[in-house]
CSV table of C-alpha atoms and ligand atoms in Angstrom, one decimal:
chain,number,residue,atom,x,y,z
A,232,MET,CA,79.5,170.0,81.6
A,233,ALA,CA,79.5,169.3,77.9
A,234,ASN,CA,82.5,170.9,76.1
A,235,ALA,CA,83.6,173.0,79.1
A,236,SER,CA,87.0,172.0,80.5
A,237,ALA,CA,87.1,171.1,84.2
A,238,ASP,CA,89.0,173.5,86.5
A,239,ALA,CA,89.9,170.7,89.0
A,240,LEU,CA,90.1,167.0,89.3
A,241,VAL,CA,89.2,165.3,92.6
A,242,LEU,CA,90.5,161.7,92.9
A,243,PHE,CA,88.7,159.6,95.5
A,244,GLY,CA,90.9,156.5,96.0
A,245,ALA,CA,94.1,158.3,95.1
A,246,THR,CA,96.4,155.9,97.0
A,247,GLY,CA,94.7,152.6,95.9
A,248,ASP,CA,95.9,150.0,93.4
A,249,LEU,CA,94.0,151.5,90.4
A,250,ALA,CA,95.5,154.9,91.2
A,251,ARG,CA,99.0,153.4,91.3
A,252,ARG,CA,98.8,151.4,88.2
A,253,LYS,CA,96.6,153.6,86.0
A,254,LEU,CA,95.6,157.0,87.2
A,255,TRP,CA,98.9,158.6,88.3
A,256,PRO,CA,100.6,157.3,85.2
A,257,ALA,CA,97.8,158.7,83.1
A,258,LEU,CA,98.0,162.1,84.8
A,259,TYR,CA,101.7,162.1,84.3
A,260,ARG,CA,101.3,161.6,80.6
A,261,LEU,CA,98.7,164.4,80.5
A,262,SER,CA,101.1,166.6,82.4
A,263,VAL,CA,103.8,165.9,79.8
A,264,SER,CA,101.6,167.4,77.1
A,265,GLU,CA,100.1,170.1,79.5
A,266,GLN,CA,96.6,168.7,79.2
A,267,CYS,CA,96.1,168.0,82.9
A,268,ALA,CA,93.5,169.8,85.1
A,269,PRO,CA,95.0,172.9,86.7
A,270,LEU,CA,94.2,171.6,90.2
A,271,ILE,CA,94.1,168.0,91.6
A,272,VAL,CA,92.7,167.1,94.9
A,273,ALA,CA,93.8,163.6,95.8
A,274,VAL,CA,91.9,161.9,98.6
A,275,GLY,CA,93.4,158.8,100.1
A,276,LEU,CA,93.1,156.7,103.3
A,277,PRO,CA,94.7,158.3,106.4
A,278,GLY,CA,98.3,157.2,106.9
A,279,PRO,CA,101.1,158.2,104.5
A,280,GLY,CA,101.1,162.0,105.1
A,281,ARG,CA,102.2,164.4,102.3
A,282,ALA,CA,105.7,162.9,102.1
A,283,GLY,CA,104.5,159.3,101.8
A,284,PHE,CA,101.9,160.4,99.3
A,285,GLU,CA,104.6,162.1,97.1
A,286,LYS,CA,106.7,159.0,97.3
A,287,PHE,CA,103.7,156.8,96.3
A,288,VAL,CA,103.0,159.0,93.2
A,289,SER,CA,106.7,159.2,92.1
A,290,ALA,CA,107.1,155.4,92.4
A,291,ALA,CA,103.8,154.7,90.5
A,292,VAL,CA,104.9,156.9,87.6
A,293,ASP,CA,108.4,155.5,87.6
A,294,ASP,CA,107.1,151.9,87.6
A,295,MET,CA,104.5,152.3,85.0
A,296,CYS,CA,106.1,154.9,82.6
A,297,GLY,CA,109.7,154.0,82.8
A,298,PRO,CA,112.1,156.4,84.4
A,299,ALA,CA,109.9,159.5,84.7
A,300,ASP,CA,111.0,163.1,83.9
A,301,SER,CA,111.4,164.5,87.4
A,302,ALA,CA,110.5,168.0,86.3
A,303,VAL,CA,107.1,166.8,85.1
A,304,VAL,CA,106.5,164.8,88.3
A,305,HIS,CA,107.3,167.9,90.2
A,306,ARG,CA,104.8,169.9,88.1
A,307,LEU,CA,102.2,167.3,88.7
A,308,LEU,CA,102.7,167.2,92.5
A,309,ALA,CA,102.9,171.0,92.7
A,310,ARG,CA,99.3,171.2,91.5
A,311,THR,CA,98.1,168.4,93.8
A,312,CYS,CA,96.6,168.8,97.3
A,313,PHE,CA,96.5,165.7,99.3
A,314,VAL,CA,93.6,165.1,101.7
A,315,GLU,CA,93.6,162.1,104.0
A,316,GLY,CA,90.3,160.7,105.2
A,317,ASP,CA,87.5,158.3,104.6
A,318,THR,CA,85.4,159.4,101.6
A,319,THR,CA,82.2,158.7,103.5
A,320,TRP,CA,83.0,161.2,106.3
A,321,ARG,CA,81.7,164.7,106.2
A,322,GLY,CA,85.0,166.1,107.6
A,323,THR,CA,86.9,164.7,104.6
A,324,MET,CA,84.5,166.4,102.2
A,325,GLU,CA,84.8,169.7,104.1
A,326,GLU,CA,88.6,169.5,103.5
A,327,VAL,CA,88.0,168.7,99.9
A,328,ALA,CA,85.8,171.7,99.6
A,329,ARG,CA,88.5,173.9,101.1
A,330,ALA,CA,91.1,172.4,98.8
A,331,LEU,CA,88.9,173.1,95.8
A,332,ARG,CA,89.1,176.9,96.6
A,333,ASP,CA,87.1,178.6,93.9
A,334,ALA,CA,87.0,175.8,91.4
A,335,ALA,CA,83.5,175.8,89.8
A,336,ARG,CA,83.7,172.9,87.4
A,337,PRO,CA,85.5,170.0,89.2
A,338,VAL,CA,85.5,166.4,87.9
A,339,PHE,CA,85.2,163.9,90.6
A,340,PHE,CA,86.7,160.4,90.1
A,341,LEU,CA,84.7,158.0,92.3
A,342,GLY,CA,87.4,155.2,92.6
A,343,VAL,CA,85.7,153.6,95.6
A,344,PRO,CA,84.2,150.1,95.9
A,345,PRO,CA,80.5,149.9,94.9
A,346,SER,CA,79.6,149.4,98.6
A,347,ARG,CA,80.9,152.8,99.5
A,348,ALA,CA,79.8,154.7,96.5
A,349,THR,CA,76.4,155.9,97.7
A,350,ALA,CA,77.7,157.0,101.1
A,351,THR,CA,80.5,158.9,99.4
A,352,ILE,CA,78.0,160.7,97.1
A,353,ALA,CA,75.8,161.5,100.1
A,354,ALA,CA,78.9,163.0,101.9
A,355,MET,CA,79.6,165.1,98.9
A,356,GLY,CA,76.0,166.3,98.7
A,357,ALA,CA,76.0,167.1,102.4
A,358,VAL,CA,78.7,169.7,102.2
A,359,GLY,CA,77.4,171.1,98.9
A,360,LEU,CA,80.5,170.5,96.7
A,361,PRO,CA,80.3,172.2,93.3
A,362,SER,CA,78.9,169.6,90.9
A,363,GLY,CA,80.8,169.5,87.6
A,364,ALA,CA,81.0,165.9,86.4
A,365,VAL,CA,81.6,162.6,88.1
A,366,LEU,CA,83.5,159.6,86.8
A,367,VAL,CA,82.3,156.3,88.3
A,368,GLU,CA,84.5,153.2,88.2
A,369,LYS,CA,83.1,149.8,87.3
A,370,PRO,CA,81.4,147.7,88.4
A,371,PHE,CA,78.6,150.3,88.4
A,372,GLY,CA,76.6,148.8,91.2
A,373,ASN,CA,76.6,145.2,92.3
A,374,ASP,CA,73.5,144.1,90.3
A,375,LEU,CA,70.7,145.7,88.4
A,376,ASP,CA,68.8,147.1,91.4
A,377,SER,CA,71.9,148.6,93.1
A,378,ALA,CA,73.0,150.0,89.8
A,379,ARG,CA,69.7,151.8,89.4
A,380,MET,CA,69.9,153.1,93.0
A,381,LEU,CA,73.5,154.3,92.5
A,382,ASN,CA,72.4,156.1,89.4
A,383,GLU,CA,69.5,157.8,91.2
A,384,SER,CA,71.8,159.0,94.0
A,385,LEU,CA,74.2,160.4,91.4
A,386,LEU,CA,71.4,162.2,89.7
A,387,GLU,CA,70.5,163.9,92.9
A,388,VAL,CA,73.9,165.7,92.7
A,389,PHE,CA,74.9,165.7,89.1
A,390,ALA,CA,73.2,166.4,85.7
A,391,ALA,CA,72.5,163.2,83.7
A,392,ASP,CA,75.1,164.0,81.0
A,393,ALA,CA,77.7,164.7,83.8
A,394,VAL,CA,77.6,161.1,85.0
A,395,LEU,CA,80.5,159.4,83.2
A,396,ARG,CA,80.5,155.6,83.7
A,397,ILE,CA,83.9,154.1,83.2
A,398,ASP,CA,84.6,150.9,81.4
A,399,HIS,CA,88.2,151.4,80.5
A,400,TYR,CA,87.9,149.1,77.5
A,401,LEU,CA,86.1,151.9,75.8
A,402,GLY,CA,89.2,154.0,76.2
A,403,LYS,CA,91.5,151.3,74.6
A,404,GLU,CA,92.8,152.3,71.2
A,405,ALA,CA,92.8,148.6,70.3
A,406,VAL,CA,89.0,148.4,71.0
A,407,GLU,CA,88.5,151.4,68.7
A,408,ASN,CA,90.4,149.5,66.1
A,409,LEU,CA,87.7,146.9,66.2
A,410,LEU,CA,85.2,149.6,65.4
A,411,ALA,CA,87.5,150.9,62.6
A,412,PHE,CA,87.8,147.5,61.0
A,413,ARG,CA,84.1,146.9,61.2
A,414,PHE,CA,82.8,150.2,60.0
A,415,CYS,CA,85.5,151.6,57.9
A,416,ASN,CA,85.7,148.6,55.6
A,417,PRO,CA,82.1,148.2,54.3
A,418,PHE,CA,82.9,144.9,52.5
A,419,LEU,CA,83.2,143.2,56.0
A,420,GLU,CA,79.6,144.1,56.7
A,421,SER,CA,78.4,141.7,54.1
A,422,VAL,CA,80.0,138.7,56.0
A,423,TRP,CA,79.3,140.0,59.5
A,424,ASP,CA,76.2,137.9,60.2
A,425,ARG,CA,75.0,134.4,60.9
A,426,THR,CA,75.2,133.2,57.3
A,427,SER,CA,79.0,133.7,57.3
A,428,VAL,CA,80.1,133.6,60.9
A,429,SER,CA,80.0,130.3,62.8
A,430,ARG,CA,81.0,131.6,66.2
A,431,VAL,CA,82.5,134.5,68.1
A,432,GLN,CA,85.0,133.9,71.0
A,433,ILE,CA,86.1,136.5,73.5
A,434,THR,CA,89.0,135.6,75.8
A,435,HIS,CA,90.3,137.7,78.6
A,436,CYS,CA,93.0,135.8,80.5
A,437,GLU,CA,95.6,136.9,83.0
A,438,VAL,CA,98.6,135.0,84.5
A,439,ARG,CA,98.5,137.1,87.7
A,440,GLY,CA,96.2,136.3,90.5
A,441,VAL,CA,94.3,138.8,92.7
A,442,ASP,CA,97.6,140.1,94.1
A,443,SER,CA,96.9,142.7,96.8
A,444,ARG,CA,93.2,143.1,95.8
A,445,GLY,CA,91.9,140.0,97.7
A,446,SER,CA,89.5,141.7,100.0
A,447,LEU,CA,88.1,143.9,97.3
A,448,TYR,CA,87.8,141.0,94.9
A,449,GLU,CA,85.9,138.9,97.5
A,450,GLY,CA,82.9,141.3,97.0
A,451,ILE,CA,83.1,141.1,93.2
A,452,GLY,CA,84.4,138.0,91.4
A,453,ALA,CA,85.2,137.4,87.7
A,454,VAL,CA,81.6,137.9,86.5
A,455,ARG,CA,81.2,141.3,88.1
A,456,ASP,CA,84.8,142.3,87.6
A,457,VAL,CA,85.2,141.6,83.9
A,458,VAL,CA,82.3,139.8,82.3
A,459,GLN,CA,79.5,142.2,83.1
A,460,SER,CA,81.6,145.2,82.0
A,461,HIS,CA,84.5,144.6,79.6
A,462,LEU,CA,83.4,141.4,77.9
A,463,LEU,CA,79.8,142.5,77.4
A,464,GLN,CA,81.0,145.8,75.9
A,465,LEU,CA,83.0,143.7,73.4
A,466,VAL,CA,79.9,141.6,72.7
A,467,GLY,CA,78.0,144.8,72.1
A,468,ILE,CA,80.6,146.2,69.7
A,469,VAL,CA,80.8,142.9,67.7
A,470,ALA,CA,77.1,142.4,67.6
A,471,MET,CA,75.8,146.0,67.1
A,472,GLU,CA,74.1,147.2,64.0
A,473,ARG,CA,75.6,150.1,62.0
A,474,PRO,CA,74.9,153.3,63.9
A,475,ALA,CA,72.7,156.0,62.4
A,476,ASP,CA,75.7,158.3,62.1
A,477,GLY,CA,79.3,158.6,63.2
A,478,THR,CA,78.6,160.2,66.6
A,479,ALA,CA,79.7,158.6,69.8
A,480,GLY,CA,76.0,158.8,71.0
A,481,ALA,CA,74.8,156.8,68.0
A,482,PHE,CA,77.4,154.1,68.7
A,483,ARG,CA,76.4,153.9,72.4
A,484,GLU,CA,72.8,153.5,71.4
A,485,ARG,CA,73.6,150.6,69.1
A,486,ILE,CA,75.7,148.9,71.7
A,487,ALA,CA,72.9,149.1,74.2
A,488,ASP,CA,70.4,147.8,71.5
A,489,ALA,CA,72.7,144.8,70.8
A,490,LEU,CA,72.9,144.0,74.5
A,491,ALA,CA,69.2,144.3,74.9
A,492,ALA,CA,68.9,141.4,72.5
A,493,VAL,CA,71.2,139.1,74.5
A,494,ARG,CA,69.4,136.4,76.5
A,495,PRO,CA,70.3,136.1,80.2
A,496,VAL,CA,73.0,133.4,80.5
A,497,ALA,CA,71.5,130.0,80.9
A,498,PRO,CA,72.9,128.0,84.0
A,499,GLY,CA,73.9,125.2,81.7
A,500,HIS,CA,76.0,127.6,79.6
A,501,LEU,CA,78.1,128.8,82.5
A,502,VAL,CA,81.3,127.4,84.1
A,503,ARG,CA,82.7,129.0,87.2
A,504,GLY,CA,86.2,128.3,88.5
A,505,GLN,CA,88.6,129.3,91.3
A,506,TYR,CA,92.3,129.0,91.1
A,507,ALA,CA,94.0,126.7,93.6
A,508,GLY,CA,95.5,128.8,96.3
A,509,TYR,CA,93.0,131.7,96.0
A,510,ARG,CA,91.6,131.0,99.4
A,511,SER,CA,95.0,131.5,101.0
A,512,GLU,CA,95.4,135.0,99.4
A,513,ALA,CA,95.4,138.0,101.8
A,514,GLY,CA,91.9,139.2,102.5
A,515,VAL,CA,90.2,136.1,101.1
A,516,ALA,CA,87.9,133.9,103.2
A,517,ALA,CA,89.1,130.3,103.8
A,518,ASP,CA,85.8,129.0,102.4
A,519,SER,CA,85.3,131.6,99.7
A,520,THR,CA,83.0,130.7,96.8
A,521,VAL,CA,84.0,133.7,94.7
A,522,GLU,CA,84.9,132.8,91.2
A,523,THR,CA,88.2,133.8,89.7
A,524,PHE,CA,87.2,132.3,86.3
A,525,ALA,CA,84.0,132.3,84.3
A,526,ALA,CA,83.3,130.9,80.9
A,527,LEU,CA,79.9,131.3,79.3
A,528,ARG,CA,78.0,131.0,76.1
A,529,LEU,CA,75.6,133.8,75.1
A,530,ASP,CA,72.9,134.0,72.4
A,531,VAL,CA,72.2,137.2,70.7
A,532,ASP,CA,68.6,137.2,69.6
A,533,THR,CA,68.7,139.4,66.5
A,534,GLU,CA,68.1,138.6,62.8
A,535,ARG,CA,71.9,139.1,62.2
A,536,TRP,CA,73.1,136.7,65.0
A,537,ARG,CA,70.4,134.2,65.8
A,538,GLY,CA,72.1,130.8,66.3
A,539,VAL,CA,75.7,132.1,66.4
A,540,PRO,CA,77.3,131.2,69.8
A,541,PHE,CA,79.2,134.1,71.6
A,542,LEU,CA,81.7,132.3,73.8
A,543,LEU,CA,83.2,134.3,76.6
A,544,ARG,CA,85.9,133.4,79.1
A,545,SER,CA,87.8,135.5,81.7
A,546,GLY,CA,90.0,134.4,84.5
A,547,LYS,CA,93.0,135.1,86.7
A,548,GLY,CA,95.9,132.6,87.4
A,549,LEU,CA,95.7,131.3,83.9
A,550,ALA,CA,98.3,130.1,81.4
A,551,ALA,CA,98.7,133.4,79.5
A,552,THR,CA,97.9,137.1,79.6
A,553,ALA,CA,95.9,138.2,76.6
A,554,ILE,CA,92.6,139.8,75.4
A,555,GLU,CA,91.3,138.6,72.1
A,556,VAL,CA,88.1,138.7,70.0
A,557,VAL,CA,88.1,135.9,67.4
A,558,VAL,CA,85.4,135.7,64.7
A,559,ASP,CA,85.4,132.4,62.9
A,560,PHE,CA,83.8,132.2,59.5
A,561,VAL,CA,81.8,129.2,58.2
A,562,PRO,CA,84.2,127.0,56.2
A,563,THR,CA,83.4,126.0,52.7
A,564,GLU,CA,83.1,122.3,51.8
A,565,ASP,CA,84.3,123.0,48.3
A,566,ARG,CA,87.7,121.6,47.2
A,567,LEU,CA,89.7,122.7,44.3
A,568,TRP,CA,90.9,120.1,41.8
A,569,PHE,CA,94.5,120.5,42.8
A,570,THR,CA,94.1,120.4,46.6
A,571,ARG,CA,93.6,117.4,48.7
A,572,GLN,CA,91.8,118.7,51.8
A,573,ALA,CA,88.9,120.9,52.6
A,574,PRO,CA,89.9,124.4,53.7
A,575,GLY,CA,89.7,125.4,57.4
A,576,PRO,CA,87.6,128.4,58.5
A,577,ALA,CA,88.8,131.9,57.7
A,578,ARG,CA,89.1,133.9,60.9
A,579,VAL,CA,89.6,137.4,62.0
A,580,ARG,CA,91.4,137.8,65.4
A,581,PHE,CA,91.5,141.2,67.1
A,582,ARG,CA,94.3,141.6,69.7
A,583,LEU,CA,93.3,144.0,72.4
A,584,GLY,CA,96.1,143.5,74.8
A,585,SER,CA,99.4,145.4,75.0
A,586,ARG,CA,100.3,144.7,71.4
A,587,GLY,CA,96.9,145.5,69.7
A,588,GLY,CA,96.2,144.9,66.0
A,589,ALA,CA,94.4,142.2,64.1
A,590,VAL,CA,95.2,139.0,62.2
A,591,LEU,CA,93.2,137.9,59.3
A,592,THR,CA,93.6,134.2,58.6
A,593,LEU,CA,92.7,133.1,55.0
A,594,ASN,CA,93.2,130.0,53.0
A,595,ALA,CA,95.8,129.9,50.3
A,596,ARG,CA,97.5,127.4,48.0
A,597,GLY,CA,100.6,126.0,49.6
A,598,PRO,CA,103.8,125.7,47.6
A,599,GLY,CA,104.7,122.4,45.9
A,600,VAL,CA,102.9,119.3,45.1
A,601,ASP,CA,101.1,119.1,48.4
A,602,ALA,CA,99.1,122.1,47.6
A,603,GLY,CA,97.2,122.7,50.8
A,604,PRO,CA,95.0,124.7,51.3
A,605,VAL,CA,97.1,126.3,54.0
A,606,PRO,CA,96.1,128.9,56.4
A,607,VAL,CA,98.0,132.2,56.0
A,608,ASP,CA,98.0,135.1,58.5
A,609,LEU,CA,97.7,138.7,57.3
A,610,ASP,CA,99.0,140.4,60.4
A,611,PHE,CA,98.3,144.0,61.2
A,612,ASP,CA,100.8,145.2,63.9
A,613,PRO,CA,100.2,148.8,65.0
A,614,ARG,CA,103.8,148.9,66.3
A,615,ALA,CA,104.9,148.9,62.6
A,616,LEU,CA,102.9,152.1,61.8
A,617,PRO,CA,104.9,155.4,61.4
A,618,SER,CA,102.9,156.8,64.4
A,619,ALA,CA,103.8,153.9,66.7
A,620,GLY,CA,104.8,155.2,70.1
A,621,ASP,CA,102.1,157.9,70.1
A,622,GLU,CA,99.4,155.7,71.6
A,623,TRP,CA,97.7,156.6,74.8
A,624,GLU,CA,96.6,154.1,77.5
A,625,ALA,CA,92.9,153.8,78.2
A,626,TYR,CA,92.9,155.9,81.3
A,627,THR,CA,94.9,158.7,79.7
A,628,HIS,CA,92.1,159.0,77.1
A,629,LEU,CA,89.4,158.7,79.7
A,630,LEU,CA,90.8,161.3,82.1
A,631,SER,CA,91.6,163.6,79.2
A,632,ASP,CA,88.0,163.2,77.9
A,633,ALA,CA,86.5,163.9,81.3
A,634,ILE,CA,88.7,166.9,82.0
A,635,HIS,CA,88.0,168.4,78.5
A,636,GLY,CA,84.2,167.7,78.5
A,637,ARG,CA,84.0,164.9,75.9
A,638,THR,CA,81.6,162.2,76.9
A,639,GLY,CA,81.8,159.7,74.0
A,640,ARG,CA,84.0,157.0,75.6
A,641,PHE,CA,81.7,156.5,78.6
A,642,VAL,CA,79.0,153.8,79.1
A,643,SER,CA,75.3,154.6,78.9
A,644,MET,CA,73.0,153.7,81.7
A,645,ARG,CA,71.0,151.5,79.3
A,646,THR,CA,74.1,149.4,78.6
A,647,VAL,CA,74.8,149.1,82.3
A,648,GLU,CA,71.3,147.9,82.9
A,649,GLU,CA,71.3,145.4,80.0
A,650,SER,CA,74.6,144.0,81.1
A,651,TRP,CA,73.4,143.3,84.6
A,652,ARG,CA,70.3,141.7,83.2
A,653,VAL,CA,72.4,139.3,81.1
A,654,VAL,CA,74.7,138.2,83.9
A,655,ALA,CA,72.0,138.1,86.6
A,656,PRO,CA,71.7,134.3,86.7
A,657,ALA,CA,75.5,134.0,87.2
A,658,LEU,CA,75.6,136.3,90.3
A,659,ASP,CA,75.7,135.2,94.0
A,660,LEU,CA,75.7,131.5,93.3
A,661,ARG,CA,76.3,129.6,96.5
A,662,ASP,CA,77.9,126.5,95.0
A,663,ALA,CA,81.7,126.3,95.2
A,664,PRO,CA,83.4,127.1,91.8
A,665,LEU,CA,85.5,124.3,90.2
A,666,GLU,CA,89.1,124.4,91.3
A,667,TYR,CA,91.8,124.8,88.6
A,668,PRO,CA,95.6,124.8,88.9
A,669,ARG,CA,97.4,128.1,88.4
A,670,GLY,CA,98.9,128.3,85.0
A,671,SER,CA,96.1,126.2,83.3
A,672,TRP,CA,93.2,127.3,81.1
A,673,GLY,CA,90.6,127.0,83.9
A,674,PRO,CA,88.5,124.1,85.0
A,675,GLY,CA,88.4,121.2,82.5
A,676,LYS,CA,84.7,121.5,82.2
A,677,ALA,CA,85.1,124.9,80.5
A,678,ALA,CA,87.1,123.3,77.6
A,679,GLY,CA,83.9,121.6,76.5
A,680,LEU,CA,81.7,124.7,76.4
A,681,PRO,CA,82.5,125.8,72.7
A,682,GLY,CA,81.8,122.3,71.4
A,683,ASP,CA,83.7,121.2,68.2
A,684,GLY,CA,87.0,123.1,67.7
A,685,GLY,CA,87.3,124.1,71.4
A,686,TRP,CA,88.7,127.5,72.4
A,687,CYS,CA,91.0,129.3,70.1
A,688,ALA,CA,94.4,129.7,72.0
A,689,PRO,CA,95.4,133.3,72.2
A,690,LEU,CA,98.5,134.3,70.3
A,691,PRO,CA,101.7,134.8,72.4
B,162,BG6,C1,89.9,145.7,85.6
B,162,BG6,C2,89.7,144.5,86.5
B,162,BG6,O1,88.7,146.3,85.3
B,162,BG6,O2,90.5,145.1,84.4
B,162,BG6,C3,91.0,143.8,86.8
B,162,BG6,O3,89.2,145.1,87.7
B,162,BG6,C4,91.6,143.3,85.5
B,162,BG6,O4,90.7,142.6,87.6
B,162,BG6,C5,91.7,144.5,84.5
B,162,BG6,O5,92.9,142.8,85.8
B,162,BG6,C6,92.2,144.0,83.2
B,162,BG6,O6,92.4,145.1,82.4
B,162,BG6,P1,93.3,145.1,81.1
B,162,BG6,O7,93.2,146.4,80.5
B,162,BG6,O8,94.7,144.7,81.6
B,162,BG6,O9,92.7,144.0,80.3
């Protein structure tokens, strides 16, 4: 697979929520720049027919990319075959095989729930589909054992380097900015450790609830949906050692090494919550104990980080929508002769949501007699760069990489395994999560988890 471009893209789950919000908009953007696969085989559940499917794609692109260029949408649809059927059925795969015609290096996007992944792969194997590469959505498995089983079943059909595990955070330009800050500014390295950093906070919060994904979410919950994947990737990126070289492979090794040093979450360091009204969402059980919020403290047992709390929280139905990584530095007790108070902690805040960028908060002398010190923000806003507007969304990068044989932005199996090991004590807990009102910051108990200073509120 490596370096050879795919001659077809097969999308399993082509009419689902992810396809509507992310995949079709990404394929539209790739079509604008003529970087799309020459043939797309879209597999969706039976129902809409070709006309309904075309409407679905056009509406998705219009909604997510603004009014779309109809000529580009036409080009995209003209190269797309639509196959209706259950992905675990042999008959569906036979149709996929026919639609692929003589394609020899297809990329398959396995956008199906973990519970259906193995049966889908078996159905693919049964009809002998050509094996190019396979993209597997997160969560990869449901826990450590099922992740290993899923990997084994993939390796029966695909070569090891053709299994591309998705965590779309690795496709976010803002997440790569975090890497750029850390590794392109060597002076930061001298303060990136437990002698200078007092704590690391990672917040992923969303105002929206589960929307139409209730029945899917019931089998997943916040820990599997976001903590095990996105948040632990971020922990790995913050905590990793400098890679041996600049290759993507070396970075992935270091992320996995960092996660291998994270202790499994201690039950006393975990707060689970569920927003009021979740149990009345479509597809959700009336007595569901699935968490829509999780806050946890992790310890990274390395020479660099021992003793520094990594505080993570993720939830739906919260007060704001944001993704932030905040690194607080140990404050100095020293006062200057002309200032009255001790300075607050310096801080670097990475914004990974729609705006991106970073804010470095330092102490400065305030103007006038009351001299401070005052916190001042040095704000890097990527929207102010001359190249603003050229950015790609995560799935555009990931689909482009998969189509063009680049494997650097995908997750290694070792990282998947270490992440499941870390969250294992937080999975399948029977006790009901604590209820929290929609529009709040989660259960009150979570507020106490960081100790002094509390959580850092995300910037608007
Ligand atoms: C997905 C989760 O992986 O990430 C969703 O399944 C979540 O539940 C989404 O809403 C958040 O992604 P982003 O890029 O908006 O932070």
